[in-house]
Amino acid sequence: MLTLKPVATQYAINSNFMDKLTVHPILLPMLTCSLSVDQTYKIIREYVKAHVDLEWAKITSDYDFCFTVKKLVYLDEPESYSVDVANINNWGSRKRKSRLETRYRKYREVEIFQMAPKPYQNYTVIKPFSGDNYADMIEKINKYLGNLLPK
């Protein structure tokens, strides 16, 4: 007698509850499936962290509730700016005589990607991956991740 084993899946898929009750576990990857928002957020976040070129981009927010990547635009000539170093940690209240220090900026930062798993400030809420079956969902994930970062 032929015994079938469930297909090892890379992601924990969410299927319809009735499908889980009525369909054999081996056949579940052939039905409509999706990932949760948190799983989608984690997949994208880990992919970007592993594949971003830190010479040209910078991850500025890497938290469980938000994620931001900024592109570094290098300037031809360093740009000068002044900072009041005497009152830098007083949270807006001036307690000492100001002492300005000139610093130089080598690059500008331009935000190129942001996401959040739940509504948070002005961050874009990520939509969960879904597909007609498990293979379709994996194909959509790979296509999205392939288009996310330029080569």
mmCIF file of C-alpha atoms in Angstrom:
data_model
loop_
_atom_site.group_PDB
_atom_site.id
_atom_site.type_symbol
_atom_site.label_atom_id
_atom_site.label_comp_id
_atom_site.label_asym_id
_atom_site.label_seq_id
_atom_site.Cartn_x
_atom_site.Cartn_y
_atom_site.Cartn_z
ATOM 1 C CA MET A 1 0.000 0.000 0.000
ATOM 2 C CA LEU A 2 1.213 3.491 -0.891
ATOM 3 C CA THR A 3 1.601 5.845 2.036
ATOM 4 C CA LEU A 4 1.672 9.539 1.358
ATOM 5 C CA LYS A 5 3.649 11.948 3.519
ATOM 6 C CA PRO A 6 2.792 15.642 3.908
ATOM 7 C CA VAL A 7 4.921 17.996 1.832
ATOM 8 C CA ALA A 8 7.468 19.857 3.941
ATOM 9 C CA THR A 9 6.566 23.513 3.613
ATOM 10 C CA GLN A 10 8.969 26.382 4.094
ATOM 11 C CA TYR A 11 6.307 28.663 5.576
ATOM 12 C CA ALA A 12 3.483 27.976 8.001
ATOM 13 C CA ILE A 13 0.520 28.488 5.706
ATOM 14 C CA ASN A 14 -2.934 29.658 6.730
ATOM 15 C CA SER A 15 -5.699 27.664 5.136
ATOM 16 C CA ASN A 16 -9.436 27.815 5.526
ATOM 17 C CA PHE A 17 -10.544 26.138 8.776
ATOM 18 C CA MET A 18 -13.077 23.941 6.974
ATOM 19 C CA ASP A 19 -10.372 22.833 4.540
ATOM 20 C CA LYS A 20 -8.189 21.783 7.466
ATOM 21 C CA LEU A 21 -11.031 19.661 8.815
ATOM 22 C CA THR A 22 -12.211 18.079 5.566
ATOM 23 C CA VAL A 23 -9.069 17.773 3.421
ATOM 24 C CA HIS A 24 -6.162 15.424 4.033
ATOM 25 C CA PRO A 25 -2.977 17.261 5.179
ATOM 26 C CA ILE A 26 -1.114 16.073 2.076
ATOM 27 C CA LEU A 27 -3.571 17.925 -0.158
ATOM 28 C CA LEU A 28 -3.601 21.220 1.804
ATOM 29 C CA PRO A 29 -0.710 22.792 -0.208
ATOM 30 C CA MET A 30 -2.835 22.338 -3.348
ATOM 31 C CA LEU A 31 -5.615 24.586 -1.990
ATOM 32 C CA THR A 32 -5.801 28.362 -1.579
ATOM 33 C CA CYS A 33 -3.417 29.476 1.143
ATOM 34 C CA SER A 34 -1.954 32.640 2.623
ATOM 35 C CA LEU A 35 0.525 33.898 5.195
ATOM 36 C CA SER A 36 -0.251 36.151 8.121
ATOM 37 C CA VAL A 37 0.788 39.811 8.098
ATOM 38 C CA ASP A 38 3.458 39.109 10.718
ATOM 39 C CA GLN A 39 4.933 36.248 8.674
ATOM 40 C CA THR A 40 4.982 38.434 5.554
ATOM 41 C CA TYR A 41 6.627 41.285 7.484
ATOM 42 C CA LYS A 42 9.285 38.943 8.856
ATOM 43 C CA ILE A 43 10.057 37.443 5.422
ATOM 44 C CA ILE A 44 10.485 40.839 3.767
ATOM 45 C CA ARG A 45 12.476 42.268 6.668
ATOM 46 C CA GLU A 46 14.913 39.346 6.760
ATOM 47 C CA TYR A 47 15.327 39.424 2.970
ATOM 48 C CA VAL A 48 16.114 43.153 2.918
ATOM 49 C CA LYS A 49 18.540 42.873 5.843
ATOM 50 C CA ALA A 50 20.381 40.035 4.099
ATOM 51 C CA HIS A 51 20.505 41.592 0.619
ATOM 52 C CA VAL A 52 20.794 45.375 1.076
ATOM 53 C CA ASP A 53 24.120 46.914 0.002
ATOM 54 C CA LEU A 54 25.171 48.958 3.047
ATOM 55 C CA GLU A 55 27.492 51.077 0.911
ATOM 56 C CA TRP A 56 24.494 52.583 -0.907
ATOM 57 C CA ALA A 57 21.635 52.155 1.563
ATOM 58 C CA LYS A 58 21.065 52.320 5.298
ATOM 59 C CA ILE A 59 18.490 50.599 7.508
ATOM 60 C CA THR A 60 17.303 53.358 9.824
ATOM 61 C CA SER A 61 14.386 51.641 11.619
ATOM 62 C CA ASP A 62 14.519 47.925 12.308
ATOM 63 C CA TYR A 63 11.852 47.092 14.853
ATOM 64 C CA ASP A 64 8.985 44.613 15.217
ATOM 65 C CA PHE A 65 6.514 47.446 14.532
ATOM 66 C CA CYS A 66 8.252 49.352 11.673
ATOM 67 C CA PHE A 67 11.054 49.003 9.120
ATOM 68 C CA THR A 68 12.707 51.739 7.015
ATOM 69 C CA VAL A 69 15.493 51.736 4.428
ATOM 70 C CA LYS A 70 17.108 54.949 3.197
ATOM 71 C CA LYS A 71 19.290 55.395 0.136
ATOM 72 C CA LEU A 72 22.598 57.215 0.605
ATOM 73 C CA VAL A 73 23.136 59.920 -2.014
ATOM 74 C CA TYR A 74 26.800 60.911 -1.866
ATOM 75 C CA LEU A 75 27.535 64.601 -2.370
ATOM 76 C CA ASP A 76 30.280 65.942 -4.678
ATOM 77 C CA GLU A 77 31.476 68.332 -1.979
ATOM 78 C CA PRO A 78 30.886 67.880 1.758
ATOM 79 C CA GLU A 79 28.103 70.117 3.042
ATOM 80 C CA SER A 80 28.702 72.029 6.271
ATOM 81 C CA TYR A 81 26.162 72.504 9.057
ATOM 82 C CA SER A 82 26.287 73.857 12.615
ATOM 83 C CA VAL A 83 25.429 72.037 15.831
ATOM 84 C CA ASP A 84 25.028 73.542 19.295
ATOM 85 C CA VAL A 85 27.139 71.073 21.282
ATOM 86 C CA ALA A 86 26.627 72.795 24.652
ATOM 87 C CA ASN A 87 22.850 72.256 24.631
ATOM 88 C CA ILE A 88 22.627 69.012 22.662
ATOM 89 C CA ASN A 89 21.102 66.862 25.459
ATOM 90 C CA ASN A 90 18.765 69.368 27.114
ATOM 91 C CA TRP A 91 15.657 68.404 25.119
ATOM 92 C CA GLY A 92 14.881 71.870 23.830
ATOM 93 C CA SER A 93 15.623 73.916 26.940
ATOM 94 C CA ARG A 94 18.749 76.049 26.754
ATOM 95 C CA LYS A 95 20.690 75.959 29.991
ATOM 96 C CA ARG A 96 24.145 76.971 28.843
ATOM 97 C CA LYS A 97 25.657 79.505 26.532
ATOM 98 C CA SER A 98 25.576 78.114 23.010
ATOM 99 C CA ARG A 99 28.778 76.762 21.548
ATOM 100 C CA LEU A 100 28.448 76.047 17.833
ATOM 101 C CA GLU A 101 30.494 73.376 16.136
ATOM 102 C CA THR A 102 30.769 73.020 12.367
ATOM 103 C CA ARG A 103 30.330 69.513 11.032
ATOM 104 C CA TYR A 104 30.346 68.159 7.493
ATOM 105 C CA ARG A 105 27.830 65.894 5.786
ATOM 106 C CA LYS A 106 29.139 63.566 3.042
ATOM 107 C CA TYR A 107 25.751 62.231 1.914
ATOM 108 C CA ARG A 108 22.002 62.824 2.004
ATOM 109 C CA GLU A 109 19.485 60.177 3.002
ATOM 110 C CA VAL A 110 16.418 59.532 0.834
ATOM 111 C CA GLU A 111 13.743 57.138 2.098
ATOM 112 C CA ILE A 112 13.180 54.357 -0.437
ATOM 113 C CA PHE A 113 11.266 51.692 1.498
ATOM 114 C CA GLN A 114 9.104 51.585 4.588
ATOM 115 C CA MET A 115 6.621 49.111 5.995
ATOM 116 C CA ALA A 116 4.815 48.093 9.153
ATOM 117 C CA PRO A 117 2.741 45.017 10.038
ATOM 118 C CA LYS A 118 0.049 47.163 11.698
ATOM 119 C CA PRO A 119 -0.894 50.840 11.321
ATOM 120 C CA TYR A 120 1.885 52.949 12.824
ATOM 121 C CA GLN A 121 2.325 56.686 12.130
ATOM 122 C CA ASN A 122 2.750 57.185 8.356
ATOM 123 C CA TYR A 123 4.199 53.751 7.579
ATOM 124 C CA THR A 124 2.758 51.642 4.784
ATOM 125 C CA VAL A 125 0.946 48.597 6.159
ATOM 126 C CA ILE A 126 2.198 45.458 4.396
ATOM 127 C CA LYS A 127 -0.353 43.128 2.828
ATOM 128 C CA PRO A 128 -0.022 39.375 3.436
ATOM 129 C CA PHE A 129 1.069 37.032 0.661
ATOM 130 C CA SER A 130 -1.571 34.650 -0.704
ATOM 131 C CA GLY A 131 -1.936 32.292 -3.634
ATOM 132 C CA ASP A 132 -4.196 29.809 -5.375
ATOM 133 C CA ASN A 133 -1.963 27.057 -3.979
ATOM 134 C CA TYR A 134 1.320 26.778 -2.103
ATOM 135 C CA ALA A 135 3.479 26.818 -5.263
ATOM 136 C CA ASP A 136 1.674 29.937 -6.540
ATOM 137 C CA MET A 137 2.206 31.685 -3.217
ATOM 138 C CA ILE A 138 5.936 30.828 -3.215
ATOM 139 C CA GLU A 139 6.185 32.135 -6.794
ATOM 140 C CA LYS A 140 4.517 35.422 -5.753
ATOM 141 C CA ILE A 141 6.860 35.771 -2.758
ATOM 142 C CA ASN A 142 9.939 35.193 -4.930
ATOM 143 C CA LYS A 143 8.685 37.629 -7.581
ATOM 144 C CA TYR A 144 7.992 40.334 -4.973
ATOM 145 C CA LEU A 145 11.372 39.883 -3.276
ATOM 146 C CA GLY A 146 13.152 39.838 -6.651
ATOM 147 C CA ASN A 147 11.608 43.191 -7.606
ATOM 148 C CA LEU A 148 12.123 44.740 -4.175
ATOM 149 C CA LEU A 149 15.845 45.514 -4.407
ATOM 150 C CA PRO A 150 17.545 46.716 -7.582
ATOM 151 C CA LYS A 151 20.450 44.660 -8.845
#
